[in-house]
Coordinates of C-alpha atoms in Angstrom, one line a residue:
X833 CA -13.3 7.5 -28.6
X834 CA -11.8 9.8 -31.5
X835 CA -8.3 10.7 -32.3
X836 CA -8.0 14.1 -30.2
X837 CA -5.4 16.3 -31.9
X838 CA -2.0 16.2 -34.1
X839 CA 1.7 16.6 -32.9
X840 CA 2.8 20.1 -32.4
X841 CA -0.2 21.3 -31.2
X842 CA -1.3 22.7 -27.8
X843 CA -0.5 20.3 -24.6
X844 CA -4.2 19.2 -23.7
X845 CA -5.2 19.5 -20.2
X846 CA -7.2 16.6 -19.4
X847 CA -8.3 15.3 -15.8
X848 CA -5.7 12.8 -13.8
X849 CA -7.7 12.1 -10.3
X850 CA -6.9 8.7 -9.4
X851 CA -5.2 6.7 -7.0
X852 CA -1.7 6.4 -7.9
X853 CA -1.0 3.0 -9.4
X854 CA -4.7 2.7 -10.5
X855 CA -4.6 5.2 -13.4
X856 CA -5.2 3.3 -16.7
X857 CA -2.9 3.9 -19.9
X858 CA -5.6 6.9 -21.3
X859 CA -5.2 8.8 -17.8
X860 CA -1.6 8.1 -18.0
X861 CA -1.5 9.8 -21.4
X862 CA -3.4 13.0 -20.8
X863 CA -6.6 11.9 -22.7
X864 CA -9.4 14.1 -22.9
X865 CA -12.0 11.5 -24.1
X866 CA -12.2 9.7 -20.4
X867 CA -15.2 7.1 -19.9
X868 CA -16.1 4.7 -17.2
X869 CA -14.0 2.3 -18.6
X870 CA -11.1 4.1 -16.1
X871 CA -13.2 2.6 -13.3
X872 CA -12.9 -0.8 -14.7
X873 CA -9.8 0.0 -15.1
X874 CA -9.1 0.6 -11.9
X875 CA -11.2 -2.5 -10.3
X876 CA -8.6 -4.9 -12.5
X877 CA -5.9 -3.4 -10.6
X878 CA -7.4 -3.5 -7.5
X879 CA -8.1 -7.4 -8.3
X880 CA -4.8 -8.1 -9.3
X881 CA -2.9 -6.9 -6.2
X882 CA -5.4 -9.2 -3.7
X883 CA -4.4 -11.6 -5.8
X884 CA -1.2 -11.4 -5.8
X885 CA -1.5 -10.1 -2.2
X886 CA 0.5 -7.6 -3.0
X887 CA -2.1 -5.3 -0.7
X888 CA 0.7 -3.5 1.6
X889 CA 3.2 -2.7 -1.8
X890 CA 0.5 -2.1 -5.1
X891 CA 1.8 -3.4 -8.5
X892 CA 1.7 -0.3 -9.7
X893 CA 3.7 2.9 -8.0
X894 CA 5.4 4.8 -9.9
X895 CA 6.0 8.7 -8.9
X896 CA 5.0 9.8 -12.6
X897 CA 2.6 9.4 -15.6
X898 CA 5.5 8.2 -17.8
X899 CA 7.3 6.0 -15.6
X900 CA 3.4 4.4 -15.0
X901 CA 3.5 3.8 -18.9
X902 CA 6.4 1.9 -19.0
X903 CA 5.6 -0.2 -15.5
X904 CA 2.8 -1.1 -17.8
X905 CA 4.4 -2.1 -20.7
X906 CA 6.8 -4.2 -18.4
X907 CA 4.2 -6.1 -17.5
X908 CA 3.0 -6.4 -21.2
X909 CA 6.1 -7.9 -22.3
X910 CA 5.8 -10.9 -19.4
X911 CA 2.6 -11.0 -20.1
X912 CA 1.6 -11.7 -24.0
X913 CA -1.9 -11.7 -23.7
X914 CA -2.1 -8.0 -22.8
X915 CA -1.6 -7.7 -26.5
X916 CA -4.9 -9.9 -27.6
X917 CA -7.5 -8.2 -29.2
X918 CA -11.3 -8.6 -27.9
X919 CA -14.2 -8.0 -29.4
X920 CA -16.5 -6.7 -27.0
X921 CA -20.0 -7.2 -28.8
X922 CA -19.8 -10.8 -28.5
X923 CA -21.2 -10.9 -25.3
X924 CA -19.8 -10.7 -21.7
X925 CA -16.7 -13.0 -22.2
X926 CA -15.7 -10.5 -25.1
X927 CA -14.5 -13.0 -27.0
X928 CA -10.6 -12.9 -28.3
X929 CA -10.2 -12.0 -32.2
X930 CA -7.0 -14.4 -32.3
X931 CA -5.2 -10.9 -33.5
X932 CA -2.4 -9.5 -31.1
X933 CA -1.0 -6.0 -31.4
X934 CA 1.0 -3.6 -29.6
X935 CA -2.2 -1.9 -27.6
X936 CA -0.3 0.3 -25.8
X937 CA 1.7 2.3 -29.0
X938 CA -1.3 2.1 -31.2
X939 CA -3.8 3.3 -28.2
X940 CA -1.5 6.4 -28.3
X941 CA -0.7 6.7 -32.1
X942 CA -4.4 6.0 -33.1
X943 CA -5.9 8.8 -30.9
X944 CA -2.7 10.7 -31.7
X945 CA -1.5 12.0 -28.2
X946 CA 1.3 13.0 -26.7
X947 CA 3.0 10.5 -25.1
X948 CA 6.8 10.6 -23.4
X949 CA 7.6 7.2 -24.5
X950 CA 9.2 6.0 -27.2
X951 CA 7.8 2.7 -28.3
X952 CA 9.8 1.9 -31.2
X953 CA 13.0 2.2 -29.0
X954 CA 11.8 0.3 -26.1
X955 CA 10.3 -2.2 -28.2
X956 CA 13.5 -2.1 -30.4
X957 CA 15.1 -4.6 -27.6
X958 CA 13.9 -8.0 -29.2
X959 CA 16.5 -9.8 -27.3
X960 CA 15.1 -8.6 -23.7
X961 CA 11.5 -9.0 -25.3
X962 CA 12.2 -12.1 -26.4
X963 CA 13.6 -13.1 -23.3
X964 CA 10.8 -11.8 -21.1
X965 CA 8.2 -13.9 -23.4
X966 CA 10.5 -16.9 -23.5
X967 CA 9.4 -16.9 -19.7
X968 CA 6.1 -18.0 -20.9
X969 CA 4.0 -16.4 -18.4
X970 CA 0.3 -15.6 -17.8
X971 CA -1.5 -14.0 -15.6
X972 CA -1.8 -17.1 -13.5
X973 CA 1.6 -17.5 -13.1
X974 CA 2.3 -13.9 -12.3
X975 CA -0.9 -14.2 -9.5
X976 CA 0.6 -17.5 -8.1
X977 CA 4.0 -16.4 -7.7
X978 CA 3.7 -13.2 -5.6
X979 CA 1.1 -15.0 -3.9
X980 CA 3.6 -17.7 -3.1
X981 CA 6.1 -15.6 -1.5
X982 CA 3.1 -13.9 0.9
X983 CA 2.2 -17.5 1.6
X984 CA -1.5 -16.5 0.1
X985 CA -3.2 -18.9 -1.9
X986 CA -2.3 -21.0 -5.2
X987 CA -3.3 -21.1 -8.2
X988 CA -1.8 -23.8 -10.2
X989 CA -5.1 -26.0 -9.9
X990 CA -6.8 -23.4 -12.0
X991 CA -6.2 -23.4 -15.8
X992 CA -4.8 -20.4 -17.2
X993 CA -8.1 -19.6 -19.2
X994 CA -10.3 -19.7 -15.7
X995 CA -12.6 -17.4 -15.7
X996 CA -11.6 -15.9 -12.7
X997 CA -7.9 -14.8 -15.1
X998 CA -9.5 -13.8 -18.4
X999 CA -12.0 -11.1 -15.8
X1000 CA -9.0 -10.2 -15.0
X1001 CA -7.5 -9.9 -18.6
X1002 CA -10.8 -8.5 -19.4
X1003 CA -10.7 -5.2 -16.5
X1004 CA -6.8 -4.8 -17.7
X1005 CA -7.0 -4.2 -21.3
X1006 CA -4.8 -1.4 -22.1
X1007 CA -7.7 -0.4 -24.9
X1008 CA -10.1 1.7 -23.5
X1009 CA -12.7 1.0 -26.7
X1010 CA -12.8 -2.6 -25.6
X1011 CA -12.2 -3.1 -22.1
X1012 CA -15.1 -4.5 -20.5
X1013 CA -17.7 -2.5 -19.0
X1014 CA -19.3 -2.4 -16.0
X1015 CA -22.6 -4.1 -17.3
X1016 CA -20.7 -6.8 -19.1
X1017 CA -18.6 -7.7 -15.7
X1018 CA -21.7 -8.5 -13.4
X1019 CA -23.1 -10.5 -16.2
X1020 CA -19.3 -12.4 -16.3
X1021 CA -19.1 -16.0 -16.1
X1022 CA -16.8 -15.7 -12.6
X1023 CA -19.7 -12.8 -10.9
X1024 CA -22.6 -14.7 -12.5
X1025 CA -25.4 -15.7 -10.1
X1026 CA -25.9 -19.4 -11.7
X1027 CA -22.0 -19.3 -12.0
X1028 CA -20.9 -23.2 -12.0
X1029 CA -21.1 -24.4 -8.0
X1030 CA -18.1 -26.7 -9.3
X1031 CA -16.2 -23.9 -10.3
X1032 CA -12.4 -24.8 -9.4
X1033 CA -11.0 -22.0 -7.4
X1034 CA -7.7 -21.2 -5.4
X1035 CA -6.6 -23.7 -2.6
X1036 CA -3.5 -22.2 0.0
X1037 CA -0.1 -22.6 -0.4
X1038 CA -0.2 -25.0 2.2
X1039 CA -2.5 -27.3 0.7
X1040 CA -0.1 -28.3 -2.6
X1041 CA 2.5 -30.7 -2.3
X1042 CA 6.1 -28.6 -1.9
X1043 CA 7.3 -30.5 -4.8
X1044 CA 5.6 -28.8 -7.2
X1045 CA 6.2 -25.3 -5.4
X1046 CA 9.1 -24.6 -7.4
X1047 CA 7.8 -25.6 -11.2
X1048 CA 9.3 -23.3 -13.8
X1049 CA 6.4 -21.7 -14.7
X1050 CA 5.3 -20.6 -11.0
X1051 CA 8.6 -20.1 -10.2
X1052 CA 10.1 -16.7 -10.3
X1053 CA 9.3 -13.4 -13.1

């Protein structure tokens, strides 16, 4: 990955095949320097709507490349840990820096394109940031409340650092340079053959007592 050209130059023409709602933030923003890390991309997304079962109406379905950007960065300002920084050489799990930054703006200001989206204005809103992160969700919240209202599974018994979550953190980094990659997902502690038998995973809706249904933190975006 290299920054591909100044403002004010020539609009690039870069390739934007896809599903629709699958297109990772470089697609979105006409890169040229496209990798296989779209595909992972693209399997994250696919994860996330099973589950939140959210199979019949994707996450993701916006009717243009800009409007995808800022569904995206809606989701990043729920979601705080779309802004933590991996390192991918240290190993599969890519281990997190403990640095945050805004991935999305400096994806597009580092590899200067040209983006429709103003991220100091949207970002400018502290008070509806704020308010979004005050929420305190993760990506197992998110999961277990669309799941919840599909009657699908649950997923408060899991911890919000399961494996199963940070793959998921893992295929959805906004950062092309250190999503994971193909390799390093089969050799993931949730796809690993000598994965832990004891491994907690999801249990139905059914199965958890209806008083805790309705926690805070499960219930409602």
């Amino acid at each position: 990955w290299k920054p591909e050209r100044g403002r004010g130059s020539k609009a690039a023409v870069a390739n934007r095949g896809g599903t629709r709602g699958c297109r990772p933030p470089e697609v979105l923003m006409h890169s040229m320097q496209q990798t296989t890390s779209v595909d992972m991309w693209s399997a994250g997304v696919v994860m996330l709507n099973i589950l939140c079962r959210c199979t019949q109406f994707p996450m993701f379905n916006s009717p243009d490349d800009r409007t995808a950007l800022l569904e995206i960065n809606c989701l990043r300002q729920y979601i705080q840990s779309m802004d933590d920084v991996f390192d991918p050489k240290k190993g599969p799990d890519g281990a997190y820096t403990g640095e945050r930054r805004h991935k999305l703006r400096d994806v597009a200001r580092e590899f200067r394109l040209d983006v429709e989206v103003d991220w100091d204005d949207i970002d400018g809103n502290m008070q509806w940031l704020a308010q979004a992160r005050g929420k305190g969700h993760t990506w197992r919240t998110l999961c277990s409340h669309f799941s919840a209202r599909e009657e699908g599974l649950t997923y408060e018994s899991l911890s919000d650092d399961h494996p199963l979550f940070h793959l998921l953190a893992r295929c959805l980094d906004v950062d092309p340079r250190t999503r994971i990659t193909a390799e390093q997902a089969l050799d993931h502690p949730f796809l690993r053959e000598n994965a832990d038998a004891d491994m907690p995973m999801p249990a139905p809706c059914s199965d958890v007592a209806s008083s805790s249904a309705g926690t805070p933190s499960e219930s409602g975006v």
